[in-house]
Amino acid sequence: MIKTSFCLSLCFCCLSIMAAEREIKVRETAFADMASAVDVFGQQAGIDFVNEKIMIDGIYEATVYLDNRQINDLDQLRRLTASKIDNIKIIISPNAEYGNDICAVVRITLLKITANMPRIVSFSAIYRFSK
């Protein structure tokens, strides 16, 4: 499910007069079955990886936040399994909360583990018997 909303804003670093927000629901969708966050991005129109940067619509370099922490190493996205993601928000021309020089923001929210949520436990062992 993708929700889109539009408002009027000015992004000084890009001189663009359009703000947009897209939300990509990952939890309980086919996106959750993908290998990584990068694979989820690969299925979205207008999102590309160029020189280890995320580009939105080919012109906006995105700043990435993972659970409200800015990340600069895109290898974290390659290692992040899609099944751990709740949703992804893509914001073009964000408000001043992110700084005046930010043209696009990608906010990844991870699933929160609650008491009622089933936990997957993995166990493996190697037994060697000798005489």
mmCIF file of C-alpha atoms in Angstrom, residues 9-18 55 59-63 91-95 98-105:
data_model
loop_
_atom_site.group_PDB
_atom_site.id
_atom_site.type_symbol
_atom_site.label_atom_id
_atom_site.label_comp_id
_atom_site.label_asym_id
_atom_site.label_seq_id
_atom_site.Cartn_x
_atom_site.Cartn_y
_atom_site.Cartn_z
ATOM 1 C CA SER A 9 6.878 24.037 0.106
ATOM 2 C CA LEU A 10 10.175 25.473 -1.114
ATOM 3 C CA CYS A 11 13.342 23.416 -1.029
ATOM 4 C CA PHE A 12 16.159 25.961 -1.231
ATOM 5 C CA CYS A 13 18.882 23.476 -2.119
ATOM 6 C CA CYS A 14 16.971 22.241 -5.178
ATOM 7 C CA LEU A 15 14.878 25.312 -5.949
ATOM 8 C CA SER A 16 11.848 23.101 -6.262
ATOM 9 C CA ILE A 17 8.334 24.204 -5.359
ATOM 10 C CA MET A 18 6.775 20.837 -4.699
ATOM 11 C CA MET A 55 18.476 9.491 -5.564
ATOM 12 C CA ILE A 59 17.497 14.816 -8.931
ATOM 13 C CA TYR A 60 17.028 14.696 -5.148
ATOM 14 C CA GLU A 61 19.811 13.181 -3.072
ATOM 15 C CA ALA A 62 18.158 11.599 -0.041
ATOM 16 C CA THR A 63 19.275 11.633 3.569
ATOM 17 C CA ILE A 91 9.731 12.975 1.782
ATOM 18 C CA ILE A 92 10.726 15.462 -0.903
ATOM 19 C CA SER A 93 11.296 19.035 0.298
ATOM 20 C CA PRO A 94 11.022 18.216 4.013
ATOM 21 C CA ASN A 95 10.486 20.886 6.637
ATOM 22 C CA TYR A 98 15.872 18.122 8.818
ATOM 23 C CA GLY A 99 17.881 21.224 7.944
ATOM 24 C CA ASN A 100 17.689 23.815 5.179
ATOM 25 C CA ASP A 101 20.046 21.970 2.839
ATOM 26 C CA ILE A 102 18.116 18.675 2.795
ATOM 27 C CA CYS A 103 16.059 18.083 -0.364
ATOM 28 C CA ALA A 104 14.793 14.569 0.306
ATOM 29 C CA VAL A 105 14.491 12.260 3.303
#
